[in-house]
PDB file of C-alpha atoms in Angstrom:
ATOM      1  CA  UNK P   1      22.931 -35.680   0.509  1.00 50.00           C
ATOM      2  CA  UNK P   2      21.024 -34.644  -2.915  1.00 53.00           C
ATOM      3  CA  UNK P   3      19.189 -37.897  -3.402  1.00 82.00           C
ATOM      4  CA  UNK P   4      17.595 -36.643  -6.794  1.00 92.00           C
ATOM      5  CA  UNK P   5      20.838 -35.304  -9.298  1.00 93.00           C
ATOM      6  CA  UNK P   6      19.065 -32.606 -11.844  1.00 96.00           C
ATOM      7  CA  UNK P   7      21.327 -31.443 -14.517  1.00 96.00           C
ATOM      8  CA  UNK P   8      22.146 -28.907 -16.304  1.00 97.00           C
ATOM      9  CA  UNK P   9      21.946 -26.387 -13.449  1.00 95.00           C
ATOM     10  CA  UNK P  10      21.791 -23.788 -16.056  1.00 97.00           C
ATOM     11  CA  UNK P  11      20.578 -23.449 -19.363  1.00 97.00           C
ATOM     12  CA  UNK P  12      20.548 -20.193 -21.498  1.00 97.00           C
ATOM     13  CA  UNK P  13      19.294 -20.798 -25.017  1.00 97.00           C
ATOM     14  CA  UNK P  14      17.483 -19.148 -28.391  1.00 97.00           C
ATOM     15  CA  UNK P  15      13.411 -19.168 -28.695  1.00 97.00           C
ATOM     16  CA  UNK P  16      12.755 -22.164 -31.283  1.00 97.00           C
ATOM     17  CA  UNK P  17      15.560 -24.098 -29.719  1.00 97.00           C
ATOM     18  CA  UNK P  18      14.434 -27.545 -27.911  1.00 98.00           C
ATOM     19  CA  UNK P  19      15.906 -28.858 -24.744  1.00 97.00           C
ATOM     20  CA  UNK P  20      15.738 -31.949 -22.453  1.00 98.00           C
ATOM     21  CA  UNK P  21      16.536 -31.773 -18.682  1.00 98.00           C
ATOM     22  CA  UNK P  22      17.459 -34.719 -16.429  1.00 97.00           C
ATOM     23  CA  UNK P  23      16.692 -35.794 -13.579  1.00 96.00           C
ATOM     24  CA  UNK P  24      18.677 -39.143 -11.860  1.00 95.00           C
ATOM     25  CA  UNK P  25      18.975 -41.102  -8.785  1.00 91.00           C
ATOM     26  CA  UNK P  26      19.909 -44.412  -7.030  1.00 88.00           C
ATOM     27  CA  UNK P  27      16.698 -44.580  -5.566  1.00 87.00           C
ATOM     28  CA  UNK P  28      13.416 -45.872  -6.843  1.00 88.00           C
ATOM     29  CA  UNK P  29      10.452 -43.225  -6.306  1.00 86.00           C
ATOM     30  CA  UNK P  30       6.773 -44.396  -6.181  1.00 84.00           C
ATOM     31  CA  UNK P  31       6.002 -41.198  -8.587  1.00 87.00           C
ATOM     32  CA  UNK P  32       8.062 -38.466 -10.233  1.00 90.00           C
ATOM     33  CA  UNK P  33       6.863 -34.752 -10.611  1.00 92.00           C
ATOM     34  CA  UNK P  34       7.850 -32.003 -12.236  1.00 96.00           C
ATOM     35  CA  UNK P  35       7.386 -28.046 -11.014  1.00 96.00           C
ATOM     36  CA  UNK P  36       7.677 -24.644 -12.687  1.00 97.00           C
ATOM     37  CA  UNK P  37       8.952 -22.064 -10.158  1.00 96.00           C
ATOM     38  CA  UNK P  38       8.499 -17.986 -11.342  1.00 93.00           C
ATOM     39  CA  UNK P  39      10.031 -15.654  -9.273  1.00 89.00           C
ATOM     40  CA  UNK P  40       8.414 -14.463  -6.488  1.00 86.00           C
ATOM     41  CA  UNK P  41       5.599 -17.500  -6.280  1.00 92.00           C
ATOM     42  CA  UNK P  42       5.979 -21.487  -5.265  1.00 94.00           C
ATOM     43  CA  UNK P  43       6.530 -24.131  -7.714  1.00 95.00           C
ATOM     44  CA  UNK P  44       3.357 -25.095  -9.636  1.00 94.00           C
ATOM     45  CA  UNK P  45       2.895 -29.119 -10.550  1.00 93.00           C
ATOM     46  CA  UNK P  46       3.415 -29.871 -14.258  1.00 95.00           C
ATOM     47  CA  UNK P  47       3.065 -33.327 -14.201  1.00 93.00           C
ATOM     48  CA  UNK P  48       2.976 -36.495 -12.183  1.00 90.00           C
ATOM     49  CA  UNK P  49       4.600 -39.918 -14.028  1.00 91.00           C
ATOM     50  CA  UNK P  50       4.036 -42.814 -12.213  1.00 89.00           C
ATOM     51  CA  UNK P  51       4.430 -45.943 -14.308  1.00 89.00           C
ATOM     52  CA  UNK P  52       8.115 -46.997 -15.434  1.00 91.00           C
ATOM     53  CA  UNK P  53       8.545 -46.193 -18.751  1.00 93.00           C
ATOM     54  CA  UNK P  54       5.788 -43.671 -19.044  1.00 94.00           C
ATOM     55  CA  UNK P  55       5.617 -40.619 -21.059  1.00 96.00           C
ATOM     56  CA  UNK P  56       3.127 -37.681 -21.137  1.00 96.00           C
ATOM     57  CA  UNK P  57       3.189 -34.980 -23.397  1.00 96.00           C
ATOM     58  CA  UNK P  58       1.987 -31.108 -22.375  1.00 94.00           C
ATOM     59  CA  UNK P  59       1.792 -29.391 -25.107  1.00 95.00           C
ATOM     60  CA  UNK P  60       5.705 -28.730 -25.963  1.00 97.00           C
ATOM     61  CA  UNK P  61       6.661 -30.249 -23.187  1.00 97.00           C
ATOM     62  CA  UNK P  62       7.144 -34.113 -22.685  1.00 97.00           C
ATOM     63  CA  UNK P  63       7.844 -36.164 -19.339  1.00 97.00           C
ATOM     64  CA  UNK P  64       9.624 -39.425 -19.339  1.00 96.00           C
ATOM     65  CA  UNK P  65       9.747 -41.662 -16.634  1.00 94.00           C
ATOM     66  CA  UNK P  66      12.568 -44.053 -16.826  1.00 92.00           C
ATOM     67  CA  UNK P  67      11.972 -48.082 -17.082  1.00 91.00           C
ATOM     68  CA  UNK P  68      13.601 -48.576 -12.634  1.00 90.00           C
ATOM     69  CA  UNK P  69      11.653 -45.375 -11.837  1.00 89.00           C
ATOM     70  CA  UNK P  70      14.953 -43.851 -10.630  1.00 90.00           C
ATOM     71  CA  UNK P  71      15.369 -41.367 -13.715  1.00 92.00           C
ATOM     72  CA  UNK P  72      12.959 -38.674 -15.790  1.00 95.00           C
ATOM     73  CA  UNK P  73      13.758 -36.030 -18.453  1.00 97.00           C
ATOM     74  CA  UNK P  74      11.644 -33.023 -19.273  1.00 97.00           C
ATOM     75  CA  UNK P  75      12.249 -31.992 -22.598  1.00 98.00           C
ATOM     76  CA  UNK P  76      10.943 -28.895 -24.262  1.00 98.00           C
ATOM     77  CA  UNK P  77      10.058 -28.603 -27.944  1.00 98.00           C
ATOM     78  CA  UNK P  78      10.715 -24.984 -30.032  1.00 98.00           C
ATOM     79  CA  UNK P  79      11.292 -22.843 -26.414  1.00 97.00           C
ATOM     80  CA  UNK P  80       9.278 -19.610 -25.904  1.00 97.00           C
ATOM     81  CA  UNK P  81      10.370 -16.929 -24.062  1.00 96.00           C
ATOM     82  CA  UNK P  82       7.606 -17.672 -21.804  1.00 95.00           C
ATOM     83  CA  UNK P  83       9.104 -20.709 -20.678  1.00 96.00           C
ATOM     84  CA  UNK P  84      11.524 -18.926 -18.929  1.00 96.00           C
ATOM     85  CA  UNK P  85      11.835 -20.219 -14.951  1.00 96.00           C
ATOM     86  CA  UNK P  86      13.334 -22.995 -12.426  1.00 97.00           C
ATOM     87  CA  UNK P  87      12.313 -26.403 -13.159  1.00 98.00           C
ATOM     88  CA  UNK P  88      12.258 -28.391 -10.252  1.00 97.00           C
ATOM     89  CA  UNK P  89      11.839 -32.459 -10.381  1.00 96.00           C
ATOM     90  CA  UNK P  90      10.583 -34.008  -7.069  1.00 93.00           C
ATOM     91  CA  UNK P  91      10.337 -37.506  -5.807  1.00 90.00           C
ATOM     92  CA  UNK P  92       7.618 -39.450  -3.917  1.00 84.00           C
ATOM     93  CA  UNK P  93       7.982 -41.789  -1.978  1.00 79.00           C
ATOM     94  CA  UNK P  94       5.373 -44.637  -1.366  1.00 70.00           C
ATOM     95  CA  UNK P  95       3.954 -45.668   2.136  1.00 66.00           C
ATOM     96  CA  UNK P  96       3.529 -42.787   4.876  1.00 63.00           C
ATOM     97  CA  UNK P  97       6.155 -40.432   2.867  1.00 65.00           C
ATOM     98  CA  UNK P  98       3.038 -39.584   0.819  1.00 63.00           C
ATOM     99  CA  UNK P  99       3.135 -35.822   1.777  1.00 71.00           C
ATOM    100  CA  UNK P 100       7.229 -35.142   1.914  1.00 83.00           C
ATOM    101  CA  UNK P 101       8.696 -34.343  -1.559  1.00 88.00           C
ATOM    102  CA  UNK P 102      12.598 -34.929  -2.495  1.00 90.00           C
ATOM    103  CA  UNK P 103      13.509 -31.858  -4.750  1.00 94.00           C
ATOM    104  CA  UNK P 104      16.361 -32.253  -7.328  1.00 94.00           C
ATOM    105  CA  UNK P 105      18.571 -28.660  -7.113  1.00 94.00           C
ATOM    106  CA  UNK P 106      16.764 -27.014 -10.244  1.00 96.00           C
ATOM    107  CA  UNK P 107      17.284 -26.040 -13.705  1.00 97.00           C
ATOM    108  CA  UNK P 108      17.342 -22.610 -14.627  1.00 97.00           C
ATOM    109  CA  UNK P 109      16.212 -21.723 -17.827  1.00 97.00           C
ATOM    110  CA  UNK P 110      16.771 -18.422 -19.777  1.00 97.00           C
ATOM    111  CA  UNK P 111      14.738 -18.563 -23.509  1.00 97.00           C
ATOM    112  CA  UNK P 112      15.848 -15.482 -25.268  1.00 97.00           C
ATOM    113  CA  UNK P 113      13.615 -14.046 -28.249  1.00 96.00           C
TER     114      UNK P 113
ATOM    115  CA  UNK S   1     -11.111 -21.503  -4.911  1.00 64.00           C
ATOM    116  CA  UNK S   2      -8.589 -19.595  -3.117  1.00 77.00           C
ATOM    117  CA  UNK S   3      -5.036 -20.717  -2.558  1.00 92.00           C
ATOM    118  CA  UNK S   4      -2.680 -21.588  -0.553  1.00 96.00           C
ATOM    119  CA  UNK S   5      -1.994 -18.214   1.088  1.00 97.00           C
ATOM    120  CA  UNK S   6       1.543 -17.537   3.794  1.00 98.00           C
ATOM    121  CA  UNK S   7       1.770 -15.030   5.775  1.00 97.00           C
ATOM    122  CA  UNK S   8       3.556 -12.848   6.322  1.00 97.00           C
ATOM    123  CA  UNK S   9       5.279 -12.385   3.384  1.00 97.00           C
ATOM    124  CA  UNK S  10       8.339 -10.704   3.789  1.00 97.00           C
ATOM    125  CA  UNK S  11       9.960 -11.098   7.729  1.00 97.00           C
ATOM    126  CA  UNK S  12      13.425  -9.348   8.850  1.00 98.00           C
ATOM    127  CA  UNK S  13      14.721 -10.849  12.108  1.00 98.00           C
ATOM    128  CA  UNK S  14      17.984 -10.831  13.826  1.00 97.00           C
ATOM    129  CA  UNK S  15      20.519 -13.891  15.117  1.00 98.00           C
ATOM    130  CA  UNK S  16      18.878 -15.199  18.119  1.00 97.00           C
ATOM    131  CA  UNK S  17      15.364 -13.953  17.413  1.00 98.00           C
ATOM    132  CA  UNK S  18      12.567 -16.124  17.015  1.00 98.00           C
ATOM    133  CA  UNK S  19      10.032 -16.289  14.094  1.00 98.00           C
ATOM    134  CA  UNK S  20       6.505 -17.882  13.416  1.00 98.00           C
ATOM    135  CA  UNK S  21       5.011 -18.162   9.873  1.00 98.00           C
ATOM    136  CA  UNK S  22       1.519 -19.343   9.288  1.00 98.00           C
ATOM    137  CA  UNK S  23      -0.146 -20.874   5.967  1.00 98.00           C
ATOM    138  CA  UNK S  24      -3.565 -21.211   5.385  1.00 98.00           C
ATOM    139  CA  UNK S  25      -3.911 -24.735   3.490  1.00 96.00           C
ATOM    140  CA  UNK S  26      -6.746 -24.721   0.508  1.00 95.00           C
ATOM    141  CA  UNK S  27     -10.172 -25.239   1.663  1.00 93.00           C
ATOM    142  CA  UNK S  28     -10.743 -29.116   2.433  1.00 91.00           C
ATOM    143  CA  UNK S  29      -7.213 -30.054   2.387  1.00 91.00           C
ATOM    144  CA  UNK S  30      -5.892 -31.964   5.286  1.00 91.00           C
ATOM    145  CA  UNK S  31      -2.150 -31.769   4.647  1.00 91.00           C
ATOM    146  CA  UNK S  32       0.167 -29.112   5.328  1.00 94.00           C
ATOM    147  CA  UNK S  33       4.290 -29.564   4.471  1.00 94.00           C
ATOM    148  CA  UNK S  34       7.014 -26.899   5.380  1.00 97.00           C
ATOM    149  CA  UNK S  35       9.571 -26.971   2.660  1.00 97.00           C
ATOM    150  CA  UNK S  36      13.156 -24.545   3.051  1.00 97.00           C
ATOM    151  CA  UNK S  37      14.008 -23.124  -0.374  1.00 97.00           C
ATOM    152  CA  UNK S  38      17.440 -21.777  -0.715  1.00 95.00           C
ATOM    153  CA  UNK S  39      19.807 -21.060  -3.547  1.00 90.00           C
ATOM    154  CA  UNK S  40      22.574 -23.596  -2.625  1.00 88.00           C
ATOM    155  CA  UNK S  41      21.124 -26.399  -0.976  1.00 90.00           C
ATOM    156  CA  UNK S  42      17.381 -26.057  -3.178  1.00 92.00           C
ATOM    157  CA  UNK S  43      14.217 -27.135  -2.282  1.00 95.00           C
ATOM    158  CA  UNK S  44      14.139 -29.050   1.453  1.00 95.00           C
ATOM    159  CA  UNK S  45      11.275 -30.879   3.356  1.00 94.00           C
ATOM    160  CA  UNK S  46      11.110 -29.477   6.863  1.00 96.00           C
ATOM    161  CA  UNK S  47       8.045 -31.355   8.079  1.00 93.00           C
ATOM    162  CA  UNK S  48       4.256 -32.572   6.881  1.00 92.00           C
ATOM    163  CA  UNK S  49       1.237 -32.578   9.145  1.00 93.00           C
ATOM    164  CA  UNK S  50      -1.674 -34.111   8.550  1.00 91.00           C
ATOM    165  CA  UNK S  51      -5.397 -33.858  10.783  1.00 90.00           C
ATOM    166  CA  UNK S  52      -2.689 -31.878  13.353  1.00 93.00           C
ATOM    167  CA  UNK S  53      -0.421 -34.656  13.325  1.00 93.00           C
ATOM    168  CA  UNK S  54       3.360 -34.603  12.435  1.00 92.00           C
ATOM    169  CA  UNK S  55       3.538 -37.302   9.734  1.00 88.00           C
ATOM    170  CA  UNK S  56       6.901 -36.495   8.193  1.00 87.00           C
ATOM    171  CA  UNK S  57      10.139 -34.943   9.302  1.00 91.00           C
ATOM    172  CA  UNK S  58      12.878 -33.855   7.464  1.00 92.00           C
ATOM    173  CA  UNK S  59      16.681 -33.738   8.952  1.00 92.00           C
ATOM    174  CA  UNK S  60      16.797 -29.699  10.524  1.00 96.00           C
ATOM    175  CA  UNK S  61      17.523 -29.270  13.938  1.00 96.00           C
ATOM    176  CA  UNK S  62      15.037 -29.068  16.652  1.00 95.00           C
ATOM    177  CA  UNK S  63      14.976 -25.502  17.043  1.00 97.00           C
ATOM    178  CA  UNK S  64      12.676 -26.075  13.631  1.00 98.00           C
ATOM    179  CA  UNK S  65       9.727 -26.696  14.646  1.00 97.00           C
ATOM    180  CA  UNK S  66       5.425 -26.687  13.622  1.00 97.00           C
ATOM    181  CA  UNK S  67       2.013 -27.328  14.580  1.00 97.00           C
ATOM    182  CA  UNK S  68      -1.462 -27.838  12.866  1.00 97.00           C
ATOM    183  CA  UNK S  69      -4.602 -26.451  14.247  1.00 97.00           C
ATOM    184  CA  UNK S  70      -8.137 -28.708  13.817  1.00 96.00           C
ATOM    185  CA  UNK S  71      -8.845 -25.962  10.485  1.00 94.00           C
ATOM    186  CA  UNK S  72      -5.826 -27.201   8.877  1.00 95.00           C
ATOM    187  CA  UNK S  73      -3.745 -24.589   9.062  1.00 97.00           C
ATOM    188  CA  UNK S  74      -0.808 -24.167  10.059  1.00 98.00           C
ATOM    189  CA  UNK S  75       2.271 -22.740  11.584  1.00 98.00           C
ATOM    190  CA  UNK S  76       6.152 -22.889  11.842  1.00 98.00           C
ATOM    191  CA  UNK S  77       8.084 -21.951  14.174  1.00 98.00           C
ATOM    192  CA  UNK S  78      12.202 -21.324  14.009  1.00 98.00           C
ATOM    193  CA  UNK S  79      13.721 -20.232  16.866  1.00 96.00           C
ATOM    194  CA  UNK S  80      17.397 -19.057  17.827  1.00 97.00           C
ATOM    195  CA  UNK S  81      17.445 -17.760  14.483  1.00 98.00           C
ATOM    196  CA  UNK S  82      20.938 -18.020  12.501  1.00 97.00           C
ATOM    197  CA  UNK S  83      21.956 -15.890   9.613  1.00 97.00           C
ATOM    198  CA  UNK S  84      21.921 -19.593   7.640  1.00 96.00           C
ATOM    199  CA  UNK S  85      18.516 -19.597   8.169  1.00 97.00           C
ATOM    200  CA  UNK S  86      17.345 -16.996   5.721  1.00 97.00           C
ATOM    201  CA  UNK S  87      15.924 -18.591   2.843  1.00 97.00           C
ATOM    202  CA  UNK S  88      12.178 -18.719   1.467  1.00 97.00           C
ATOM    203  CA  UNK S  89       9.836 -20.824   3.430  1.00 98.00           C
ATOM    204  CA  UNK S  90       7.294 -22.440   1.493  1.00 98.00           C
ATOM    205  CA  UNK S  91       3.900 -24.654   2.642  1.00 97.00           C
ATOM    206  CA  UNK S  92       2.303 -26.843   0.589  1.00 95.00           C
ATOM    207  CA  UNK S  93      -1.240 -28.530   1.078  1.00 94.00           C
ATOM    208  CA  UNK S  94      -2.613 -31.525  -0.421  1.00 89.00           C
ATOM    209  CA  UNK S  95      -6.120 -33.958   0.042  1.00 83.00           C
ATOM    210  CA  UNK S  96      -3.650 -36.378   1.054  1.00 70.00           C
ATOM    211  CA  UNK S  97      -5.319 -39.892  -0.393  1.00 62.00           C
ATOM    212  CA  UNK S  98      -2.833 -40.814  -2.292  1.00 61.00           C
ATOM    213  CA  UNK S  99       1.375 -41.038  -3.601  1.00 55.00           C
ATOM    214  CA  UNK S 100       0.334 -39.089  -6.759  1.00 59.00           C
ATOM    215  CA  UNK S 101      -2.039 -36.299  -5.141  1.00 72.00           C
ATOM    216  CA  UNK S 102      -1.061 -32.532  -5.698  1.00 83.00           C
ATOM    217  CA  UNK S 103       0.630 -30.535  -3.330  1.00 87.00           C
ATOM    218  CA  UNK S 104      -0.462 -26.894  -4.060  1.00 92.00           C
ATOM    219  CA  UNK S 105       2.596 -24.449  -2.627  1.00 95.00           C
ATOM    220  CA  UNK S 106       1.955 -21.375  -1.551  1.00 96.00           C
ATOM    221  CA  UNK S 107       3.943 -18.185  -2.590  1.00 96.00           C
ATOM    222  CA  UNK S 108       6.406 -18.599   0.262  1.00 97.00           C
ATOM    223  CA  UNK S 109       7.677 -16.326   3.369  1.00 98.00           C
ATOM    224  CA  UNK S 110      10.715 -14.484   2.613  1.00 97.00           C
ATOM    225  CA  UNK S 111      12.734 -14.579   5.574  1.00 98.00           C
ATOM    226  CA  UNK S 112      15.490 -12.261   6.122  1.00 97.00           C
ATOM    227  CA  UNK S 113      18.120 -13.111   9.280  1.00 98.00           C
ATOM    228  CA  UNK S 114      20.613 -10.001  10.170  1.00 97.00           C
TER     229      UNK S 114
END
């Protein structure tokens, strides 16, 4: 069971284009994080949201955390060709769960020049 | 400050074998988790240790299993392998204080199961 639903699987765009990736569940998750995956190495943290409604901005990029803490988006201003790689959303849970991560399935993103 | 390092990095067994993979957590971190990365089921928790305790377990059957040594690292074990096994293991270590702390993931072991 894929407790954390992260659409679109795939997404092949332009460089300059913006996007916005989702991330949903039925749960409620103490904190929500987002990874950047590269072939070849392990996902590497973006950002950690931890307050309902929060947003953080990186750079392009901005995290939103929804209002339940059960939903985020990433979204991506003007996409680089560098951006290129698996996004991964993950889910903590609160209490003793501290150190065990619930992936969503990934978004793979192409940014052509 | 070095990484998170795996080793080794590339492993070809066949059905029925058994494999151990080790990960050497960043110096001063306490807390070690085993995640499966494969392309159709994604990123799964196996298992978290913490001061060479299982903490957390994740739903894979018990020939799956790991230990933690009193340096903090670590080691997996899989054995009876099956060819559904191959994927790319990955460790992650963390201080462990609190729900927001960062789990640094090491480059992964890429297992291989003829």
């Amino acid at each position: 069971t894929q407790l954390l639903e992260q659409s679109p699987q795939f997404l092949s765009i332009q460089e300059g284009e913006n996007l916005t990736v989702y991330c949903n569940s039925s749960s409620v998750f103490s904190s929500l994080q987002w990874y950047r995956q590269e072939p070849g190495e392990g996902p590497v943290l973006l950002v950690t949201v931890v307050t309902g409604g929060e947003v953080k901005k990186l750079k392009r990029l901005t995290f939103q955390f929804g209002d339940a803490r059960k939903d985020s988006s990433l979204h991506i201003t003007a996409a680089q060709p560098g951006d290129t790689g698996l996004y991964l959303c993950a889910g903590v849970r609160g209490g003793t769960s501290y150190g065990k991560l619930t992936f969503g399935q990934g978004t793979i993103l192409t940014v052509h020049p | 400050k070095a990484g998170v390092t795996q080793t080794p990095r590339y492993l070809i067994k066949t059905r029925g074998q058994q494999v151990t993979l080790s990960c050497s957590p960043i110096s001063g971190h306490r807390s070690v988790s085993w995640y499966q990365q494969t392309p159709g089921q994604g990123l799964q928790f196996l298992f978290e240790y913490f001061s060479e305790t299982q903490r957390n377990k994740g739903n894979f059957p018990g020939r799956f299993s790991g230990r933690q040594f009193s340096n903090s690292r670590s080691e997996m074990n899989v054995s009876t392998l099956e060819l559904g096994d191959s994927a790319l293991y990955l460790c992650a270590s963390s201080f462990r204080t609190s729900g927001s702390d960062t789990q640094y993931f090491g480059p992964g072991t890429r297992l291989t199961v003829l």
